[in-house]
Short mmCIF file of C-alpha atoms in Angstrom, two decimals:
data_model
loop_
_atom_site.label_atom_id
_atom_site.label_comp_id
_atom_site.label_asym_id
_atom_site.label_seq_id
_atom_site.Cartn_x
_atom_site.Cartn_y
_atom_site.Cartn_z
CA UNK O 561 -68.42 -113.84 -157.04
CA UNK O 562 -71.57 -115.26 -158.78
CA UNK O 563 -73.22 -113.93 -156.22
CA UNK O 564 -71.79 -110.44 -156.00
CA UNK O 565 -72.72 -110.07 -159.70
CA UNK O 566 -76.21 -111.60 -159.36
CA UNK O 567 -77.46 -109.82 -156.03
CA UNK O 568 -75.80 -106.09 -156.09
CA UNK O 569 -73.76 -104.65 -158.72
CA UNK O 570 -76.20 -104.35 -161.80
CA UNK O 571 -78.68 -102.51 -159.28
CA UNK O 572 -76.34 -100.07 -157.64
CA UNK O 573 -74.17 -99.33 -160.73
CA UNK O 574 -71.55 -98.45 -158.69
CA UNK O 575 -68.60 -100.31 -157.16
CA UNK O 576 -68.72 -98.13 -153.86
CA UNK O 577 -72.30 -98.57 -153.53
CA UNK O 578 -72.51 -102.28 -153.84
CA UNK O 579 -69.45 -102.69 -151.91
CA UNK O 580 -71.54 -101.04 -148.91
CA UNK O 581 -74.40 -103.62 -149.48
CA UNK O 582 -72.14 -106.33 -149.45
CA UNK O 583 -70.01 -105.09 -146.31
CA UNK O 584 -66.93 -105.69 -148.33
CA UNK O 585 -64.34 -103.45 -149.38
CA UNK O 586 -64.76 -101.45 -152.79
CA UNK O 587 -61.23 -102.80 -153.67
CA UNK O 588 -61.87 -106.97 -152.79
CA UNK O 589 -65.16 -106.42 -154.84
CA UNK O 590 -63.59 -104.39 -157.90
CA UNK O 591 -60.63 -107.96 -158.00
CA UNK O 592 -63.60 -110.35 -157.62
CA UNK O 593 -65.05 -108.86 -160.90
CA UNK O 594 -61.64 -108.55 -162.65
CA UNK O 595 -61.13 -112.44 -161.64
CA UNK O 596 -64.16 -113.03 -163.31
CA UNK O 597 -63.65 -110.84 -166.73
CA UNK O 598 -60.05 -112.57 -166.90
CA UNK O 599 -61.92 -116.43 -166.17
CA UNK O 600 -64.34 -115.93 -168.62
CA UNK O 601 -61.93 -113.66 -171.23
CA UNK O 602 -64.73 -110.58 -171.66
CA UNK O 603 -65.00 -107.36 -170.57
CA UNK O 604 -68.14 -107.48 -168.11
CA UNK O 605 -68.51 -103.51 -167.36
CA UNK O 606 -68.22 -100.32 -169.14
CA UNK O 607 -66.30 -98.50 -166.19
CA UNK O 608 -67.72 -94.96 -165.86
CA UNK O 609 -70.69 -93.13 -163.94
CA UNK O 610 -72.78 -94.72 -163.63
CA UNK O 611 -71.08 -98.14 -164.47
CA UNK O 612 -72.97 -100.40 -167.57
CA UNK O 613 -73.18 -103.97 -168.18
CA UNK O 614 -71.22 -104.84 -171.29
CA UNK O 615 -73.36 -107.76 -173.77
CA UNK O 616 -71.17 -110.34 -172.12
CA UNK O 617 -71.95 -108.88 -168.40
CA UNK O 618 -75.86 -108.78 -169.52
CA UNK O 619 -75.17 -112.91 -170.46
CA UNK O 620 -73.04 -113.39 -167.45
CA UNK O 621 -75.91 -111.85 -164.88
CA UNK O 622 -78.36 -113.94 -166.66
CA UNK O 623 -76.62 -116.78 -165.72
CA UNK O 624 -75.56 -115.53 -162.19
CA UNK O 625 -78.62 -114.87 -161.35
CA UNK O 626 -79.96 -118.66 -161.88
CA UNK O 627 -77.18 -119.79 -159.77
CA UNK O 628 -77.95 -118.02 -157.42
CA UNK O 629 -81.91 -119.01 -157.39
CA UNK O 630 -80.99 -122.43 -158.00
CA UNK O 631 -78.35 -122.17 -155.10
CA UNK O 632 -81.06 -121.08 -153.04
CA UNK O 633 -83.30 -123.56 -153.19
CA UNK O 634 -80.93 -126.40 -152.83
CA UNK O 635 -80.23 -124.96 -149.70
CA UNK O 636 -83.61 -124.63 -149.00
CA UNK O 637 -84.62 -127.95 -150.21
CA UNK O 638 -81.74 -130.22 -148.14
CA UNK O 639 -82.95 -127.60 -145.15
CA UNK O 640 -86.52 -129.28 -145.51
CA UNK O 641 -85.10 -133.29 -145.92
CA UNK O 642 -82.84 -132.96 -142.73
CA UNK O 643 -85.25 -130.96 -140.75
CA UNK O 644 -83.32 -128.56 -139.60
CA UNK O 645 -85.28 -125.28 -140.65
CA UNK O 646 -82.55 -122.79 -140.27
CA UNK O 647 -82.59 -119.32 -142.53
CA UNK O 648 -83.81 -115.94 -143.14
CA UNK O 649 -87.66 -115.85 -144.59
CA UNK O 650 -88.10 -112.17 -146.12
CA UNK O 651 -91.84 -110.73 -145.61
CA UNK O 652 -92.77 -107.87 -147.83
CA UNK O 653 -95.99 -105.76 -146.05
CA UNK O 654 -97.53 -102.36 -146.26
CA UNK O 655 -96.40 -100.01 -143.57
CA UNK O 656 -99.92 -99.94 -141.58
CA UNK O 657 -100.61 -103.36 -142.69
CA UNK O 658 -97.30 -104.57 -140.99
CA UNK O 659 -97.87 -102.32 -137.52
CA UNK O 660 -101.45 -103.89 -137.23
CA UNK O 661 -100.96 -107.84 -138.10
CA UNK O 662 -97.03 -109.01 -137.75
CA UNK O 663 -96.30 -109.10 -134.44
CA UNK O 664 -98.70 -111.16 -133.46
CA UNK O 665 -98.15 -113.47 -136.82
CA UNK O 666 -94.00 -113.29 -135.83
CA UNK O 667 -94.44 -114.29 -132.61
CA UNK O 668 -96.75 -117.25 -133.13
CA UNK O 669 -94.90 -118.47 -136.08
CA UNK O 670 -91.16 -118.37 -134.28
CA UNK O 671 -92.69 -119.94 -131.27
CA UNK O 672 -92.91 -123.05 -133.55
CA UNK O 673 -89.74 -122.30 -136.15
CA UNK O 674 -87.19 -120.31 -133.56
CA UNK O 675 -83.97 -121.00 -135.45
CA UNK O 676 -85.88 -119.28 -138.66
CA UNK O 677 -85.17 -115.36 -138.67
CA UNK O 678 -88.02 -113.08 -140.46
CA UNK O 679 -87.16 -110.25 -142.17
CA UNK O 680 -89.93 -107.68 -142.80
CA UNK O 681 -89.28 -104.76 -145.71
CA UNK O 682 -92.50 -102.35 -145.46
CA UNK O 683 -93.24 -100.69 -148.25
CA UNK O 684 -96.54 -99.56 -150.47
CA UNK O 685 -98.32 -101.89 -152.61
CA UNK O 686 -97.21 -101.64 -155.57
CA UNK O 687 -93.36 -101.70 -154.63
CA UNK O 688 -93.88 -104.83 -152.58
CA UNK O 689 -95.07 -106.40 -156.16
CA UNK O 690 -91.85 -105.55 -157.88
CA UNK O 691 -89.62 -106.34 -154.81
CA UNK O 692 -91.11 -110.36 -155.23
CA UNK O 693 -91.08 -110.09 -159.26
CA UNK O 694 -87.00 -109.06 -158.34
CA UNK O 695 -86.37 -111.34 -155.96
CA UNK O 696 -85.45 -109.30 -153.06
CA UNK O 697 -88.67 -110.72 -150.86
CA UNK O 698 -89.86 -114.48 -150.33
CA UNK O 699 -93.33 -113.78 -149.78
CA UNK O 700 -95.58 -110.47 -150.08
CA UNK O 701 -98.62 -110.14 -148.00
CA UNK O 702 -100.32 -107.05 -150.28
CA UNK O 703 -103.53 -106.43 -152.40
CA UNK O 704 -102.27 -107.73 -155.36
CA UNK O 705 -104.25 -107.28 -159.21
CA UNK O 706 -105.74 -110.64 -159.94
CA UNK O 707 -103.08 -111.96 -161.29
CA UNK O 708 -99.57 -111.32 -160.95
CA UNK O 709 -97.19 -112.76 -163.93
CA UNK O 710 -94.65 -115.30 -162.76
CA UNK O 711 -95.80 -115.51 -159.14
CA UNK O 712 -99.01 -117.30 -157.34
CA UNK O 713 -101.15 -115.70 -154.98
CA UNK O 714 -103.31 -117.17 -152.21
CA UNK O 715 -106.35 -115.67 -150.34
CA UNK O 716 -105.42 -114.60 -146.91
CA UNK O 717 -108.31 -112.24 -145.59
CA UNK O 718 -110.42 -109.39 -146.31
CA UNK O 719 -110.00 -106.23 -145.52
CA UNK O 720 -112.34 -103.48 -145.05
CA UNK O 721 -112.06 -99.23 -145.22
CA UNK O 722 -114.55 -97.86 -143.08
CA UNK O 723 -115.43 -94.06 -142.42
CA UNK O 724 -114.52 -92.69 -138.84
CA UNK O 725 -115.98 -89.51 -137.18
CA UNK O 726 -115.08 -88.26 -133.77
CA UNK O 727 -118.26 -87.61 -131.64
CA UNK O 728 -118.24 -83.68 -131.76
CA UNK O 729 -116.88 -83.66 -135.81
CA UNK O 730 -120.23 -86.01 -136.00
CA UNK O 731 -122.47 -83.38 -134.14
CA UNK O 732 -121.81 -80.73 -136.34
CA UNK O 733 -121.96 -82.56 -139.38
CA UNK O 734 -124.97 -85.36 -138.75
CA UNK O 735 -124.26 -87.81 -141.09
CA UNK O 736 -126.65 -91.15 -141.56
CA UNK O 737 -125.21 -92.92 -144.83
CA UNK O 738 -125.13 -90.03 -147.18
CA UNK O 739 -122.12 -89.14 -148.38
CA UNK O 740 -122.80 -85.71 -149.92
CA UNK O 741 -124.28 -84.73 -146.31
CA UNK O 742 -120.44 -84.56 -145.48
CA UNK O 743 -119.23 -81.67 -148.51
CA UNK O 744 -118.56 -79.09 -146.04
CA UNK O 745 -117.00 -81.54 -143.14
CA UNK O 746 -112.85 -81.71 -143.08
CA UNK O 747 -111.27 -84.80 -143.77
CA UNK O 748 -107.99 -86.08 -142.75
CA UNK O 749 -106.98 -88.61 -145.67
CA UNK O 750 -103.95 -90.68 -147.05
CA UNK O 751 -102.49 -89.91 -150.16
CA UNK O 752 -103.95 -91.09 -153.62
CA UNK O 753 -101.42 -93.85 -153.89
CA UNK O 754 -102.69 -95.33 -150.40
CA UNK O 755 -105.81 -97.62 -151.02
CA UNK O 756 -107.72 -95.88 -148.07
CA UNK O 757 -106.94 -92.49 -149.29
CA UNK O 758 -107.58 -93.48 -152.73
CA UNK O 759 -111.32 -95.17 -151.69
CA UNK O 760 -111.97 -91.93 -149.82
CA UNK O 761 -111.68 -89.86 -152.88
CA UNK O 762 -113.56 -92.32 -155.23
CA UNK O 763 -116.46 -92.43 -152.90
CA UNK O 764 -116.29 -88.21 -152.08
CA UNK O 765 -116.71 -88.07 -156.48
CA UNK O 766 -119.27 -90.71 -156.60
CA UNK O 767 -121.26 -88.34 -153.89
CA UNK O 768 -120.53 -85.40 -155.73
CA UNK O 769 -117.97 -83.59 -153.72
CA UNK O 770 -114.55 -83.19 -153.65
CA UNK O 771 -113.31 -83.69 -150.12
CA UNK O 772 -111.84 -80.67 -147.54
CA UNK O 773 -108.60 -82.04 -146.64
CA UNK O 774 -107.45 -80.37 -143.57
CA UNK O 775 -104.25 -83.24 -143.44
CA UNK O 776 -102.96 -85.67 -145.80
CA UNK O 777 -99.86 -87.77 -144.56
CA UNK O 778 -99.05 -91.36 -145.35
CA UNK O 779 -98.95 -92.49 -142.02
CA UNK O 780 -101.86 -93.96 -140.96
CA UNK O 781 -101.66 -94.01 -137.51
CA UNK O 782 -100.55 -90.06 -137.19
CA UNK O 783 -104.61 -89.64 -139.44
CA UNK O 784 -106.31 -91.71 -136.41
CA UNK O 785 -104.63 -89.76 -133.50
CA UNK O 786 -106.24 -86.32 -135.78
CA UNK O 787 -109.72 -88.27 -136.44
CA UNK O 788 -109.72 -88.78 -132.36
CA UNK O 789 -109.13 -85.24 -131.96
CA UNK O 790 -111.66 -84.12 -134.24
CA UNK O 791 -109.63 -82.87 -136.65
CA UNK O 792 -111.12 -84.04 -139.81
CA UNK O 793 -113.46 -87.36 -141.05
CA UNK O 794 -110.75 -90.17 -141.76
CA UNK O 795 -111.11 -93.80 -144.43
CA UNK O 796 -109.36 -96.35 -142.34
CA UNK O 797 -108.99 -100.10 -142.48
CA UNK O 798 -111.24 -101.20 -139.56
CA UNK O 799 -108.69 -103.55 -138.85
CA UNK O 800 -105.89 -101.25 -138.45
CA UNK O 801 -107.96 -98.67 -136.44
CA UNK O 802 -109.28 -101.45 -134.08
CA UNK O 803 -105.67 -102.63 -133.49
CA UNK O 804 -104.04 -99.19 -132.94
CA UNK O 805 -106.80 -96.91 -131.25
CA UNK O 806 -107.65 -97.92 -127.14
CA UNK O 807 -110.89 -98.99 -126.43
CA UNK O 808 -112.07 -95.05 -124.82
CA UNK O 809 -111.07 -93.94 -127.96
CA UNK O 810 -112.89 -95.77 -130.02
CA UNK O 811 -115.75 -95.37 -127.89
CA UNK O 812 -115.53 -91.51 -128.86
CA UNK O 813 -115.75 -92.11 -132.68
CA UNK O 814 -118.59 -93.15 -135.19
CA UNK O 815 -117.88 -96.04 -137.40
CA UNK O 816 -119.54 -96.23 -140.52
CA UNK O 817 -119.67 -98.92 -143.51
CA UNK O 818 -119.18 -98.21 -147.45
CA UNK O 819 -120.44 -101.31 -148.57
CA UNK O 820 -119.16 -103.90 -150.94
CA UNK O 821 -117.21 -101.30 -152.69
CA UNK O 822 -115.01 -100.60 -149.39
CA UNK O 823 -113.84 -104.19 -149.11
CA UNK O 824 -110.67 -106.37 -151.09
CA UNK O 825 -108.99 -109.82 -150.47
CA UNK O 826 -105.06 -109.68 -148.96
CA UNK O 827 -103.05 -112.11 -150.83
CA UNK O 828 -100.15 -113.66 -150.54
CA UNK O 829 -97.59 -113.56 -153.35
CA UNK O 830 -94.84 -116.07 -153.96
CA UNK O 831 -92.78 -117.08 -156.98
CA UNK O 832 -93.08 -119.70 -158.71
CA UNK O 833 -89.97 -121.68 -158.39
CA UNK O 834 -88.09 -125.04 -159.14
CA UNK O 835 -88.50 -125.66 -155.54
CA UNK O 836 -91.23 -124.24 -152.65
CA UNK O 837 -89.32 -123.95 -149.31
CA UNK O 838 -91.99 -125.15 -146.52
CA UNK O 839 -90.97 -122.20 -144.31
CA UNK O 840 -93.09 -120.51 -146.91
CA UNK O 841 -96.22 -122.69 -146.78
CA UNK O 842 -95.53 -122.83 -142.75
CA UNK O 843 -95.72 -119.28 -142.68
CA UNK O 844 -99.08 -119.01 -144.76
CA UNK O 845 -100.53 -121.59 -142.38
CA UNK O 846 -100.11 -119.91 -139.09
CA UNK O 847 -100.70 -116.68 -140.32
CA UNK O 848 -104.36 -117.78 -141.19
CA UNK O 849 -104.89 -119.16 -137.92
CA UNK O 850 -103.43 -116.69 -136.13
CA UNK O 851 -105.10 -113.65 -137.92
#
């Protein structure tokens, strides 16, 4: 029950919804919580839409929810003294950032811990920082600020947006460093909240231009296959364009660099915690080799 409270109800503020998550029935989760109120003598939840925590449910998750973390690393700690690495490590990763480096990083890492299960949630920056500051991930492999209250970051590598233009875009638009020699080209480009579509706007101001954006989309992979085609200019990570584009294809695009400017360090993010499980270290370790 300390669990039910501490993982699922106060987020989904609703019995059916939480019941879902917890692949229990609405009714087995709605007595759970009544067991509790009559245990502890308080009324836990205002019950309408959506439900509320009462001042004694709001004291009662507090104290849930350290339970729970506390549960968690005992498990995690006696998992480390036997040896017997068993469990569920949750990765948080961009969406691109995830297509271009995890399978080779799951592969090599459950080739040495096979009994330990990874489970990836993709999402953009920014959520990824929240989803560790909540809990809900063990580790976040993101570009994090420079500091991140309440968790510690480690360098893992650098990454680097570089400027692609297919062979014919490049023909009619010569192009030999200078930015503002591009103001009339078309551009395929992320959105704003996506750190190569943001860079490619930053550097289009700096040159004086605002960019043609013939496609915007926040898949990265769907802006390569229209740089290829000629479709527009396109700011990509070099690593994720040298990991998803085939060798002839690359071959028909010019690559160009944006300087200091275009590169920043991906971190990883844990919490800080009573107790560090080793899968987490373990991870970090053969990810750096690896990558």
């Amino acid at each position: 029950a300390y669990n039910y409270a501490a993982k699922n109800y106060p987020r989904m503020r609703s019995f059916t919804k939480a019941a879902q998550q917890l692949h229990i029935t609405q009714q087995s989760l709605s007595a759970h919580i009544a067991a509790l109120e009559q245990e502890l003598g308080a009324q836990l939840l205002v019950r309408r839409v959506p439900l509320e925590l009462t001042y004694a449910g709001t004291v009662f998750l507090r104290y849930a929810a350290k339970f729970q973390r506390e549960l968690g690393d005992l498990h995690r700690e006696f998992s480390d003294i036997t040896n017997n690495q068993r469990g569920i490590l949750r990765i948080g990763i961009a969406f691109t950032r995830g297509r271009t480096i995890m399978p080779d990083l799951i592969t090599a890492f459950q080739a040495r811990y096979p009994n330990i299960s990874i489970e990836l949630s993709e999402a953009p920056n920014r959520t990824l920082h929240q989803n560790l500051l909540n809990r809900e991930i063990d580790l976040a492999i993101a570009n994090f600020p420079e500091t991140l209250q309440g968790a510690q970051l480690q360098d893992f590598y650098r990454e680097e947006i570089v400027l692609l233009l297919s062979q014919s875009l490049w023909e009619r638009f010569p192009f030999d460093g200078n930015l503002a020699d591009l103001k009339n080209c078309p551009f395929v480009l992320g959105n704003s909240n996506d750190i190569a579509g943001r860079m490619g706007r930053k550097v289009a101001a700096e040159a004086g231009f605002q960019p043609i954006i013939k496609a915007k989309s926040d898949n990265m992979e769907t802006l390569l296959a229209l740089c290829v085609r000629g479709a527009g200019a396109c700011f990509c990570p070099e690593i994720l364009a040298r990991a998803v584009l085939s060798p002839a294809e690359l071959a028909g695009l010019r690559m160009f660099r944006l300087g200091e400017q275009a590169k920043y360090p991906i971190r990883f993010g844990y919490l800080k915690s009573s107790y560090q499980w080793n899968m987490i270290d373990e991870f970090m370790r053969i990810a750096r080799q690896t990558l």
